[in-house]
PDB file of C-alpha atoms and ligand atoms in Angstrom:
ATOM      1  CA  MET A  58     -13.262  -6.863  14.074  1.00 69.00           C
ATOM      2  CA  ASN A  59     -11.908  -5.835  17.739  1.00 70.00           C
ATOM      3  CA  ILE A  60      -8.294  -4.718  17.634  1.00 82.00           C
ATOM      4  CA  GLN A  61      -7.942  -2.319  20.346  1.00 81.00           C
ATOM      5  CA  LEU A  62      -4.813  -0.185  19.646  1.00 92.00           C
ATOM      6  CA  ASP A  63      -3.844   2.383  22.328  1.00 94.00           C
ATOM      7  CA  TYR A  64      -3.548   5.521  20.319  1.00 96.00           C
ATOM      8  CA  ASN A  65      -2.608   7.178  23.539  1.00 96.00           C
ATOM      9  CA  ASN A  66       0.931   5.420  22.909  1.00 96.00           C
ATOM     10  CA  ILE A  67       1.257   7.754  20.000  1.00 97.00           C
ATOM     11  CA  THR A  68       3.257  11.264  20.977  1.00 97.00           C
ATOM     12  CA  LEU A  69       4.029  14.286  19.558  1.00 98.00           C
ATOM     13  CA  GLN A  70       7.553  15.248  20.048  1.00 98.00           C
ATOM     14  CA  THR A  71       9.043  18.656  19.537  1.00 98.00           C
ATOM     15  CA  ILE A  72      12.812  18.527  18.187  1.00 98.00           C
ATOM     16  CA  SER A  73      15.771  21.222  18.037  1.00 98.00           C
ATOM     17  CA  PRO A  74      18.529  19.066  16.368  1.00 98.00           C
ATOM     18  CA  SER A  75      21.814  21.214  15.829  1.00 98.00           C
ATOM     19  CA  TRP A  76      20.902  22.247  12.175  1.00 98.00           C
ATOM     20  CA  LEU A  77      17.275  23.462  12.659  1.00 98.00           C
ATOM     21  CA  PRO A  78      17.404  27.377  12.727  1.00 98.00           C
ATOM     22  CA  GLU A  79      16.029  28.808  15.661  1.00 97.00           C
ATOM     23  CA  ASN A  80      12.946  30.556  13.165  1.00 98.00           C
ATOM     24  CA  ILE A  81      11.755  27.241  12.310  1.00 98.00           C
ATOM     25  CA  GLN A  82       9.874  24.829  14.899  1.00 98.00           C
ATOM     26  CA  ALA A  83       9.511  21.135  13.806  1.00 98.00           C
ATOM     27  CA  SER A  84       7.857  18.346  15.509  1.00 98.00           C
ATOM     28  CA  VAL A  85       7.521  14.529  14.788  1.00 98.00           C
ATOM     29  CA  LEU A  86       3.919  12.529  15.272  1.00 98.00           C
ATOM     30  CA  ARG A  87       5.271   9.155  16.607  1.00 98.00           C
ATOM     31  CA  LEU A  88       3.381   7.056  15.054  1.00 98.00           C
ATOM     32  CA  ASP A  89       6.364   4.298  15.071  1.00 97.00           C
ATOM     33  CA  LEU A  90       5.117   4.115  19.049  1.00 97.00           C
ATOM     34  CA  LEU A  91       1.506   2.837  18.278  1.00 97.00           C
ATOM     35  CA  HIS A  92       2.212  -0.649  18.547  1.00 94.00           C
ATOM     36  CA  PRO A  93       5.707  -2.912  18.519  1.00 90.00           C
ATOM     37  CA  GLU A  94       4.416  -4.852  15.724  1.00 88.00           C
ATOM     38  CA  VAL A  95       1.895  -3.073  13.793  1.00 92.00           C
ATOM     39  CA  SER A  96       3.510   0.258  14.073  1.00 87.00           C
ATOM     40  CA  GLY A  97       3.085   3.260  12.075  1.00 94.00           C
ATOM     41  CA  ASN A  98       0.961   4.460   8.891  1.00 98.00           C
ATOM     42  CA  LYS A  99       0.395   0.581   7.862  1.00 97.00           C
ATOM     43  CA  TRP A 100      -2.205   0.159  11.113  1.00 97.00           C
ATOM     44  CA  PHE A 101      -4.112   3.107   9.336  1.00 97.00           C
ATOM     45  CA  LYS A 102      -3.934   1.669   5.819  1.00 98.00           C
ATOM     46  CA  LEU A 103      -4.967  -1.827   7.043  1.00 97.00           C
ATOM     47  CA  ARG A 104      -7.980  -0.965   9.639  1.00 96.00           C
ATOM     48  CA  TYR A 105     -10.918  -0.329   7.234  1.00 97.00           C
ATOM     49  CA  ASN A 106      -9.565  -3.155   4.893  1.00 98.00           C
ATOM     50  CA  LEU A 107     -10.019  -5.263   7.988  1.00 97.00           C
ATOM     51  CA  GLU A 108     -13.386  -3.922   8.681  1.00 97.00           C
ATOM     52  CA  ALA A 109     -14.769  -4.613   5.060  1.00 98.00           C
ATOM     53  CA  ALA A 110     -13.131  -7.905   4.972  1.00 98.00           C
ATOM     54  CA  PHE A 111     -15.147  -8.846   8.103  1.00 97.00           C
ATOM     55  CA  ALA A 112     -17.951  -7.271   7.150  1.00 97.00           C
ATOM     56  CA  GLN A 113     -17.891  -9.551   3.412  1.00 98.00           C
ATOM     57  CA  GLU A 114     -17.546 -12.310   5.743  1.00 97.00           C
ATOM     58  CA  LYS A 115     -14.024 -13.276   4.174  1.00 98.00           C
ATOM     59  CA  THR A 116     -11.855 -15.611   6.231  1.00 97.00           C
ATOM     60  CA  ARG A 117      -8.497 -14.561   5.241  1.00 98.00           C
ATOM     61  CA  ILE A 118      -6.489 -11.501   4.414  1.00 98.00           C
ATOM     62  CA  LEU A 119      -4.469 -12.000   1.042  1.00 98.00           C
ATOM     63  CA  THR A 120      -1.587  -9.247   0.336  1.00 98.00           C
ATOM     64  CA  PHE A 121       1.546  -8.929  -1.355  1.00 98.00           C
ATOM     65  CA  GLY A 122       5.199  -7.626  -0.588  1.00 97.00           C
ATOM     66  CA  GLY A 123       9.131  -8.397  -0.659  1.00 97.00           C
ATOM     67  CA  ALA A 124      11.218 -10.065   1.593  1.00 96.00           C
ATOM     68  CA  TYR A 125      11.477  -7.020   4.135  1.00 94.00           C
ATOM     69  CA  SER A 126       8.333  -5.324   3.462  1.00 95.00           C
ATOM     70  CA  ASN A 127       6.708  -3.331   6.347  1.00 95.00           C
ATOM     71  CA  HIS A 128       3.428  -3.882   5.091  1.00 97.00           C
ATOM     72  CA  ILE A 129       3.843  -7.771   5.292  1.00 97.00           C
ATOM     73  CA  ALA A 130       5.360  -7.200   8.631  1.00 96.00           C
ATOM     74  CA  ALA A 131       2.173  -5.141   9.714  1.00 97.00           C
ATOM     75  CA  THR A 132      -0.564  -7.122   8.035  1.00 98.00           C
ATOM     76  CA  ALA A 133       0.661 -10.608   9.686  1.00 98.00           C
ATOM     77  CA  ALA A 134       0.639  -8.835  13.609  1.00 97.00           C
ATOM     78  CA  ALA A 135      -2.618  -7.016  12.451  1.00 97.00           C
ATOM     79  CA  CYS A 136      -4.316 -10.047  11.386  1.00 98.00           C
ATOM     80  CA  ARG A 137      -3.379 -12.181  14.268  1.00 97.00           C
ATOM     81  CA  LEU A 138      -4.668  -9.472  16.771  1.00 96.00           C
ATOM     82  CA  ALA A 139      -7.765  -9.364  14.551  1.00 96.00           C
ATOM     83  CA  GLY A 140      -8.127 -13.489  14.507  1.00 96.00           C
ATOM     84  CA  ILE A 141      -8.214 -13.760  10.672  1.00 97.00           C
ATOM     85  CA  ALA A 142      -5.850 -16.019   8.630  1.00 98.00           C
ATOM     86  CA  CYS A 143      -3.704 -14.431   6.173  1.00 98.00           C
ATOM     87  CA  THR A 144      -1.492 -15.386   3.316  1.00 98.00           C
ATOM     88  CA  GLY A 145       1.561 -13.041   2.201  1.00 98.00           C
ATOM     89  CA  ILE A 146       2.235 -13.401  -1.642  1.00 98.00           C
ATOM     90  CA  ILE A 147       6.143 -12.793  -1.751  1.00 98.00           C
ATOM     91  CA  ARG A 148       7.919 -11.719  -4.500  1.00 98.00           C
ATOM     92  CA  GLY A 149      10.953 -14.198  -5.735  1.00 97.00           C
ATOM     93  CA  GLU A 150      11.545 -18.040  -4.953  1.00 96.00           C
ATOM     94  CA  ARG A 151      11.499 -18.807  -1.337  1.00 96.00           C
ATOM     95  CA  PRO A 152      15.290 -18.453   0.081  1.00 95.00           C
ATOM     96  CA  SER A 153      17.158 -21.193   2.037  1.00 96.00           C
ATOM     97  CA  VAL A 154      17.172 -18.865   5.211  1.00 97.00           C
ATOM     98  CA  LEU A 155      13.794 -16.415   5.373  1.00 97.00           C
ATOM     99  CA  SER A 156      14.588 -12.973   6.145  1.00 96.00           C
ATOM    100  CA  HIS A 157      13.906 -11.413   9.751  1.00 95.00           C
ATOM    101  CA  THR A 158      10.569 -10.004   8.499  1.00 96.00           C
ATOM    102  CA  LEU A 159       9.411 -13.336   6.909  1.00 97.00           C
ATOM    103  CA  GLN A 160      10.135 -15.308  10.071  1.00 97.00           C
ATOM    104  CA  GLU A 161       8.165 -12.910  12.246  1.00 96.00           C
ATOM    105  CA  ALA A 162       5.252 -13.059   9.681  1.00 97.00           C
ATOM    106  CA  SER A 163       5.236 -16.566   9.471  1.00 98.00           C
ATOM    107  CA  LEU A 164       5.535 -16.974  13.387  1.00 97.00           C
ATOM    108  CA  LYS A 165       2.707 -14.880  13.703  1.00 97.00           C
ATOM    109  CA  GLY A 166       0.680 -17.340  11.302  1.00 98.00           C
ATOM    110  CA  MET A 167       0.879 -15.667   8.004  1.00 98.00           C
ATOM    111  CA  ASP A 168       1.055 -18.380   5.146  1.00 98.00           C
ATOM    112  CA  LEU A 169       3.824 -17.518   2.988  1.00 98.00           C
ATOM    113  CA  HIS A 170       3.201 -18.449  -0.630  1.00 98.00           C
ATOM    114  CA  PHE A 171       6.252 -17.376  -2.942  1.00 98.00           C
ATOM    115  CA  ILE A 172       5.993 -16.428  -6.669  1.00 98.00           C
ATOM    116  CA  SER A 173       8.672 -15.420  -9.286  1.00 98.00           C
ATOM    117  CA  ARG A 174       9.397 -11.946 -10.090  1.00 97.00           C
ATOM    118  CA  GLU A 175       7.481 -12.265 -13.390  1.00 97.00           C
ATOM    119  CA  ALA A 176       4.500 -13.788 -11.723  1.00 98.00           C
ATOM    120  CA  TYR A 177       4.764 -10.649  -9.152  1.00 98.00           C
ATOM    121  CA  ARG A 178       4.641  -8.200 -11.669  1.00 97.00           C
ATOM    122  CA  VAL A 179       1.253  -9.207 -13.070  1.00 98.00           C
ATOM    123  CA  LYS A 180      -0.272  -9.814  -9.506  1.00 97.00           C
ATOM    124  CA  ASN A 181      -2.727  -7.114 -10.019  1.00 96.00           C
ATOM    125  CA  GLU A 182      -4.026  -8.919 -13.001  1.00 96.00           C
ATOM    126  CA  THR A 183      -4.191 -12.434 -11.270  1.00 97.00           C
ATOM    127  CA  ASP A 184      -7.618 -13.863 -10.168  1.00 97.00           C
ATOM    128  CA  TRP A 185      -6.185 -14.712  -6.270  1.00 98.00           C
ATOM    129  CA  ASN A 186      -9.863 -16.013  -5.336  1.00 97.00           C
ATOM    130  CA  ALA A 187      -9.442 -18.559  -7.775  1.00 97.00           C
ATOM    131  CA  LEU A 188      -6.697 -19.977  -5.413  1.00 96.00           C
ATOM    132  CA  TYR A 189      -7.746 -18.416  -2.220  1.00 97.00           C
ATOM    133  CA  ALA A 190     -11.860 -18.178  -2.417  1.00 96.00           C
ATOM    134  CA  ASP A 191     -12.507 -16.649   0.591  1.00 96.00           C
ATOM    135  CA  ALA A 192      -9.656 -14.023   0.748  1.00 98.00           C
ATOM    136  CA  TYR A 193      -9.852 -10.258   0.735  1.00 98.00           C
ATOM    137  CA  VAL A 194      -7.234  -8.822  -1.514  1.00 98.00           C
ATOM    138  CA  VAL A 195      -5.014  -5.821   0.085  1.00 98.00           C
ATOM    139  CA  PRO A 196      -3.121  -4.476  -2.678  1.00 97.00           C
ATOM    140  CA  GLU A 197       0.549  -4.246  -2.130  1.00 97.00           C
ATOM    141  CA  GLY A 198       1.521  -1.497   0.456  1.00 95.00           C
ATOM    142  CA  GLY A 199      -2.151  -0.715   1.447  1.00 96.00           C
ATOM    143  CA  ASN A 200      -2.771   1.117  -1.379  1.00 96.00           C
ATOM    144  CA  ASN A 201      -6.499   1.229  -2.150  1.00 97.00           C
ATOM    145  CA  ALA A 202      -9.201   3.895  -1.307  1.00 97.00           C
ATOM    146  CA  LEU A 203      -9.884   2.488   2.204  1.00 98.00           C
ATOM    147  CA  GLY A 204      -5.998   2.345   3.079  1.00 98.00           C
ATOM    148  CA  GLY A 205      -6.084   6.542   2.144  1.00 98.00           C
ATOM    149  CA  LYS A 206      -9.561   6.591   3.989  1.00 98.00           C
ATOM    150  CA  GLY A 207      -7.800   5.222   7.129  1.00 98.00           C
ATOM    151  CA  CYS A 208      -4.928   7.589   6.698  1.00 98.00           C
ATOM    152  CA  GLU A 209      -7.486  10.512   7.082  1.00 98.00           C
ATOM    153  CA  GLU A 210      -7.426   9.938  10.770  1.00 97.00           C
ATOM    154  CA  ILE A 211      -3.512  10.374  11.127  1.00 98.00           C
ATOM    155  CA  LEU A 212      -3.764  14.269  11.775  1.00 98.00           C
ATOM    156  CA  SER A 213      -6.697  13.966  14.093  1.00 97.00           C
ATOM    157  CA  LEU A 214      -4.388  12.437  16.492  1.00 96.00           C
ATOM    158  CA  VAL A 215      -2.467  15.989  16.406  1.00 96.00           C
ATOM    159  CA  ASN A 216      -5.956  18.050  16.865  1.00 87.00           C
ATOM    160  CA  ASP A 217      -3.632  21.068  16.442  1.00 92.00           C
ATOM    161  CA  THR A 218      -4.005  22.915  13.042  1.00 93.00           C
ATOM    162  CA  SER A 219      -0.893  25.587  13.829  1.00 96.00           C
ATOM    163  CA  PHE A 220       1.362  23.862  11.648  1.00 98.00           C
ATOM    164  CA  THR A 221       2.250  25.203   8.424  1.00 98.00           C
ATOM    165  CA  HIS A 222       3.606  22.380   6.727  1.00 98.00           C
ATOM    166  CA  ILE A 223       2.989  18.641   7.230  1.00 98.00           C
ATOM    167  CA  ALA A 224       6.007  16.324   5.748  1.00 99.00           C
ATOM    168  CA  CYS A 225       5.878  12.648   5.351  1.00 98.00           C
ATOM    169  CA  ALA A 226       7.852   9.861   3.320  1.00 98.00           C
ATOM    170  CA  VAL A 227       6.275   8.339   0.214  1.00 98.00           C
ATOM    171  CA  GLY A 228       6.078   4.934  -1.187  1.00 98.00           C
ATOM    172  CA  THR A 229       2.868   4.361  -2.836  1.00 97.00           C
ATOM    173  CA  GLY A 230       1.552   8.096  -1.673  1.00 98.00           C
ATOM    174  CA  THR A 231      -1.572   6.420   0.220  1.00 98.00           C
ATOM    175  CA  THR A 232      -0.488   7.927   3.465  1.00 98.00           C
ATOM    176  CA  LEU A 233       0.097  11.302   1.717  1.00 98.00           C
ATOM    177  CA  ALA A 234      -3.353  11.197   0.363  1.00 98.00           C
ATOM    178  CA  GLY A 235      -5.003  10.581   3.507  1.00 98.00           C
ATOM    179  CA  LEU A 236      -3.186  13.555   4.756  1.00 98.00           C
ATOM    180  CA  ILE A 237      -3.961  15.765   1.828  1.00 98.00           C
ATOM    181  CA  ASN A 238      -7.440  15.114   2.408  1.00 98.00           C
ATOM    182  CA  SER A 239      -7.707  15.734   5.995  1.00 98.00           C
ATOM    183  CA  ALA A 240      -5.476  18.821   6.587  1.00 97.00           C
ATOM    184  CA  VAL A 241      -6.842  22.302   6.552  1.00 97.00           C
ATOM    185  CA  LEU A 242      -6.589  24.635   3.697  1.00 97.00           C
ATOM    186  CA  GLN A 243      -3.737  26.572   5.190  1.00 97.00           C
ATOM    187  CA  GLN A 244      -1.258  23.951   5.444  1.00 98.00           C
ATOM    188  CA  GLU A 245       1.014  22.964   2.879  1.00 98.00           C
ATOM    189  CA  ILE A 246       1.793  18.837   2.420  1.00 98.00           C
ATOM    190  CA  ARG A 247       4.866  17.953   1.296  1.00 98.00           C
ATOM    191  CA  GLY A 248       5.913  14.485   0.243  1.00 98.00           C
ATOM    192  CA  TYR A 249       9.220  12.967   0.391  1.00 99.00           C
ATOM    193  CA  VAL A 250       9.725  10.533  -2.091  1.00 98.00           C
ATOM    194  CA  VAL A 251      11.669   7.578  -1.450  1.00 98.00           C
ATOM    195  CA  LEU A 252      11.607   5.761  -5.101  1.00 98.00           C
ATOM    196  CA  LYS A 253      13.798   7.393  -7.722  1.00 98.00           C
ATOM    197  CA  GLY A 254      12.084   8.852 -10.801  1.00 97.00           C
ATOM    198  CA  ALA A 255       8.688   7.781  -9.601  1.00 98.00           C
ATOM    199  CA  THR A 256       6.870  10.514 -11.412  1.00 96.00           C
ATOM    200  CA  TYR A 257       3.456   8.217 -11.623  1.00 97.00           C
ATOM    201  CA  LEU A 258       2.978   8.898  -8.370  1.00 98.00           C
ATOM    202  CA  GLU A 259       1.533  12.414  -8.571  1.00 98.00           C
ATOM    203  CA  GLN A 260      -1.577  10.847 -10.706  1.00 98.00           C
ATOM    204  CA  GLU A 261      -1.977   7.929  -8.140  1.00 97.00           C
ATOM    205  CA  ILE A 262      -2.054  10.032  -5.220  1.00 98.00           C
ATOM    206  CA  GLN A 263      -4.498  12.498  -6.951  1.00 97.00           C
ATOM    207  CA  SER A 264      -6.861   9.429  -7.703  1.00 97.00           C
ATOM    208  CA  LEU A 265      -7.155   9.063  -3.990  1.00 97.00           C
ATOM    209  CA  LEU A 266      -8.075  12.769  -3.278  1.00 98.00           C
ATOM    210  CA  ASN A 267     -11.351  14.127  -2.526  1.00 96.00           C
ATOM    211  CA  PRO A 268     -12.741  14.832  -5.592  1.00 95.00           C
ATOM    212  CA  ALA A 269     -13.815  18.580  -6.917  1.00 90.00           C
ATOM    213  CA  PRO A 270     -15.295  20.763  -5.887  1.00 93.00           C
ATOM    214  CA  ALA A 271     -13.941  20.153  -2.437  1.00 91.00           C
ATOM    215  CA  PRO A 272     -11.105  22.498  -1.569  1.00 95.00           C
ATOM    216  CA  LEU A 273      -7.456  20.745  -0.966  1.00 96.00           C
ATOM    217  CA  PRO A 274      -4.806  22.369   0.588  1.00 98.00           C
ATOM    218  CA  ARG A 275      -1.618  22.601  -1.718  1.00 98.00           C
ATOM    219  CA  TRP A 276       0.772  19.801  -1.712  1.00 98.00           C
ATOM    220  CA  GLN A 277       3.752  18.643  -3.737  1.00 98.00           C
ATOM    221  CA  LEU A 278       6.050  15.658  -3.972  1.00 98.00           C
ATOM    222  CA  LEU A 279       9.639  16.224  -3.619  1.00 98.00           C
ATOM    223  CA  HIS A 280      11.527  13.784  -5.869  1.00 98.00           C
ATOM    224  CA  GLN A 281      15.241  14.651  -5.152  1.00 98.00           C
ATOM    225  CA  HIS A 282      15.588  13.070  -2.031  1.00 98.00           C
ATOM    226  CA  HIS A 283      15.637   9.305  -2.699  1.00 98.00           C
ATOM    227  CA  GLY A 284      19.517   8.914  -1.872  1.00 97.00           C
ATOM    228  CA  GLY A 285      20.182   6.482  -4.598  1.00 97.00           C
ATOM    229  CA  GLY A 286      16.806   4.864  -4.958  1.00 97.00           C
ATOM    230  CA  TYR A 287      14.424   2.286  -3.363  1.00 96.00           C
ATOM    231  CA  ALA A 288      16.005   0.915  -0.207  1.00 95.00           C
ATOM    232  CA  LYS A 289      19.671   2.353  -1.383  1.00 96.00           C
ATOM    233  CA  VAL A 290      22.129   3.206   1.388  1.00 97.00           C
ATOM    234  CA  THR A 291      24.753   5.854   1.761  1.00 97.00           C
ATOM    235  CA  PRO A 292      27.373   6.406   4.442  1.00 98.00           C
ATOM    236  CA  ALA A 293      25.956  10.130   4.502  1.00 98.00           C
ATOM    237  CA  LEU A 294      22.319   8.403   5.589  1.00 98.00           C
ATOM    238  CA  MET A 295      23.632   6.222   8.396  1.00 98.00           C
ATOM    239  CA  GLU A 296      25.960   8.836   9.663  1.00 98.00           C
ATOM    240  CA  PHE A 297      22.517  11.270   9.709  1.00 98.00           C
ATOM    241  CA  ILE A 298      20.520   8.825  11.157  1.00 98.00           C
ATOM    242  CA  ARG A 299      23.050   7.890  13.802  1.00 98.00           C
ATOM    243  CA  GLN A 300      23.364  11.502  14.810  1.00 98.00           C
ATOM    244  CA  PHE A 301      19.655  12.477  14.533  1.00 98.00           C
ATOM    245  CA  TYR A 302      19.078   9.689  17.039  1.00 98.00           C
ATOM    246  CA  GLY A 303      21.833  11.070  19.438  1.00 98.00           C
ATOM    247  CA  GLU A 304      20.361  14.443  19.283  1.00 98.00           C
ATOM    248  CA  THR A 305      16.670  13.326  19.335  1.00 98.00           C
ATOM    249  CA  ARG A 306      16.488  10.038  20.679  1.00 98.00           C
ATOM    250  CA  ILE A 307      14.342   9.472  17.651  1.00 98.00           C
ATOM    251  CA  PRO A 308      15.271   6.014  15.761  1.00 98.00           C
ATOM    252  CA  LEU A 309      14.886   6.312  12.076  1.00 98.00           C
ATOM    253  CA  ASP A 310      14.711   3.565   9.434  1.00 97.00           C
ATOM    254  CA  ILE A 311      16.842   3.212   6.507  1.00 97.00           C
ATOM    255  CA  VAL A 312      14.253   3.067   3.587  1.00 97.00           C
ATOM    256  CA  TYR A 313      11.850   5.708   4.462  1.00 98.00           C
ATOM    257  CA  THR A 314      11.939   8.223   7.969  1.00 98.00           C
ATOM    258  CA  GLY A 315      15.555   8.467   7.152  1.00 98.00           C
ATOM    259  CA  LYS A 316      15.097   9.784   3.661  1.00 98.00           C
ATOM    260  CA  LEU A 317      12.488  11.894   5.008  1.00 98.00           C
ATOM    261  CA  PHE A 318      14.238  13.556   7.644  1.00 98.00           C
ATOM    262  CA  MET A 319      17.444  13.958   5.809  1.00 98.00           C
ATOM    263  CA  GLY A 320      15.774  15.394   2.755  1.00 98.00           C
ATOM    264  CA  PHE A 321      14.072  17.855   5.669  1.00 99.00           C
ATOM    265  CA  ARG A 322      17.326  18.966   6.670  1.00 98.00           C
ATOM    266  CA  GLN A 323      18.629  19.458   3.259  1.00 98.00           C
ATOM    267  CA  ASP A 324      15.691  21.580   2.100  1.00 98.00           C
ATOM    268  CA  VAL A 325      15.687  23.388   5.612  1.00 98.00           C
ATOM    269  CA  LEU A 326      19.265  24.128   4.640  1.00 98.00           C
ATOM    270  CA  ASP A 327      18.027  25.414   0.956  1.00 98.00           C
ATOM    271  CA  GLY A 328      15.786  27.702   2.397  1.00 98.00           C
ATOM    272  CA  MET A 329      12.493  25.776   1.283  1.00 98.00           C
ATOM    273  CA  TYR A 330      11.128  26.480   4.713  1.00 98.00           C
ATOM    274  CA  PRO A 331      10.650  30.078   5.414  1.00 98.00           C
ATOM    275  CA  ALA A 332      11.308  31.641   8.792  1.00 98.00           C
ATOM    276  CA  GLY A 333       7.947  30.934  10.985  1.00 98.00           C
ATOM    277  CA  SER A 334       7.289  27.877   9.679  1.00 98.00           C
ATOM    278  CA  ASN A 335       6.048  25.221  12.187  1.00 98.00           C
ATOM    279  CA  VAL A 336       6.471  21.758  10.717  1.00 98.00           C
ATOM    280  CA  LEU A 337       5.152  18.415  11.687  1.00 98.00           C
ATOM    281  CA  LEU A 338       7.026  15.387  10.435  1.00 98.00           C
ATOM    282  CA  ILE A 339       4.989  11.916  10.458  1.00 98.00           C
ATOM    283  CA  HIS A 340       7.033   9.428  11.946  1.00 98.00           C
ATOM    284  CA  THR A 341       5.325   6.557   9.641  1.00 98.00           C
ATOM    285  CA  GLY A 342       7.320   3.734  11.767  1.00 97.00           C
ATOM    286  CA  GLY A 343       9.118   1.072   9.643  1.00 95.00           C
ATOM    287  CA  LEU A 344      11.529   0.030  12.776  1.00 95.00           C
ATOM    288  CA  GLN A 345      10.892  -3.698  12.357  1.00 89.00           C
ATOM    289  CA  GLY A 346      14.419  -5.311  11.591  1.00 67.00           C
ATOM    290  CA  ASN A 347      16.145  -1.892  11.360  1.00 72.00           C
ATOM    291  CA  PRO A 348      19.949  -2.420  11.760  1.00 58.00           C
ATOM    292  CA  VAL A 349      20.510   1.194  12.893  1.00 51.00           C
ATOM    293  CA  THR A 350      17.851   0.765  15.787  1.00 46.00           C
ATOM    294  CA  SER A 351      19.077  -2.292  16.969  1.00 42.00           C
ATOM    295  CA  SER A 352      22.691  -1.265  17.235  1.00 42.00           C
ATOM    296  CA  ALA A 353      21.787   2.237  18.655  1.00 39.00           C
ATOM    297  CA  THR A 354      19.277   1.147  21.268  1.00 36.00           C
TER     298      THR A 354
HETATM  299  C1  LIG B1846       5.194   1.881   4.014  1.00 57.67           C
HETATM  300  C2  LIG B1846       5.736   2.802   4.572  1.00 57.67           C
HETATM  301  C3  LIG B1846       5.657   4.303   4.007  1.00 57.67           C
HETATM  302  C4  LIG B1846       5.205   4.666   2.825  1.00 57.67           C
HETATM  303  O1  LIG B1846       3.756   4.514   2.957  1.00 57.67           O
HETATM  304  P1  LIG B1846       2.834   5.156   1.562  1.00 57.67           P
HETATM  305  O2  LIG B1846       1.542   5.224   2.075  1.00 57.67           O
HETATM  306  O3  LIG B1846       2.892   3.512   0.601  1.00 57.67           O
HETATM  307  O4  LIG B1846       3.184   6.102   0.710  1.00 57.67           O
HETATM  308  C5  LIG B1846       6.273   4.992   4.575  1.00 57.67           C
HETATM  309  N1  LIG B1846       6.969   5.190   5.595  1.00 57.67           N
HETATM  310  C6  LIG B1846       7.356   3.668   6.273  1.00 57.67           C
HETATM  311  C7  LIG B1846       7.912   3.551   7.614  1.00 57.67           C
HETATM  312  C8  LIG B1846       6.561   2.823   5.852  1.00 57.67           C
HETATM  313  O5  LIG B1846       6.416   1.284   6.220  1.00 57.67           O
END
């Protein structure tokens, strides 16, 4: 496999929005700038999976997602760059008009295979190789050990261990697991969960962590910042994203990074970050088809 993405596009940006007290520092790792189509954390989750597919001489990547999935968008783009065929198993019946995400994925050469919500629910128990013999299967959201391993590279892009806290949005928790495995012991890792009541996540993340006796930094999941649930949008969120963009020129998406930064503001105001904190926030991307960005820029 020979995809060259330019990690030099990724910047570390110090921010000082109006609500951030002077005794707390915050910086944003702009993974969203990695590549226009394979942006953010999805690349890191995919890269070792792609390598494994080539090593096993598979001829196709097969993966899963909904109509707005960032993972589907990133997989379609990465497979085109890598020169390997791909199939997206998409949740729900084929609509008469495809979403922007699915149109783009299809244009990049992804075969779309729609299945019912019932069939989607049991996708992990389905033998996809019976249908697609030479396919390498990547789980939904790139949530596997190789996905986590790829995310261990994210902090090496920063190469600065003076951050006291690292904060990241959490969907499956694969990215957070990679951060926990690669942070230094004095750092504290905080995951802002975008799903409501996703109490299974602690255990899923645990299963991706370096096994004992390897020491790990402190980490926790924050479950109170989902803003009503996955992909639920409130006027307060939209206003926050608009204002944050105005103050920092950093676009946020409505599903993940908007909730991370809005949750971070709340926690700062609630005193959850002590004076002297130096916080690294991971911008995981997710801006494809973002209504807020396209109107803001
Ligand atoms: C997929 C995604 C996440 C969630 O990552 P996990 O590793 O599943 O926790 C976070 N942010 C953005 C922008 C994403 O697209």
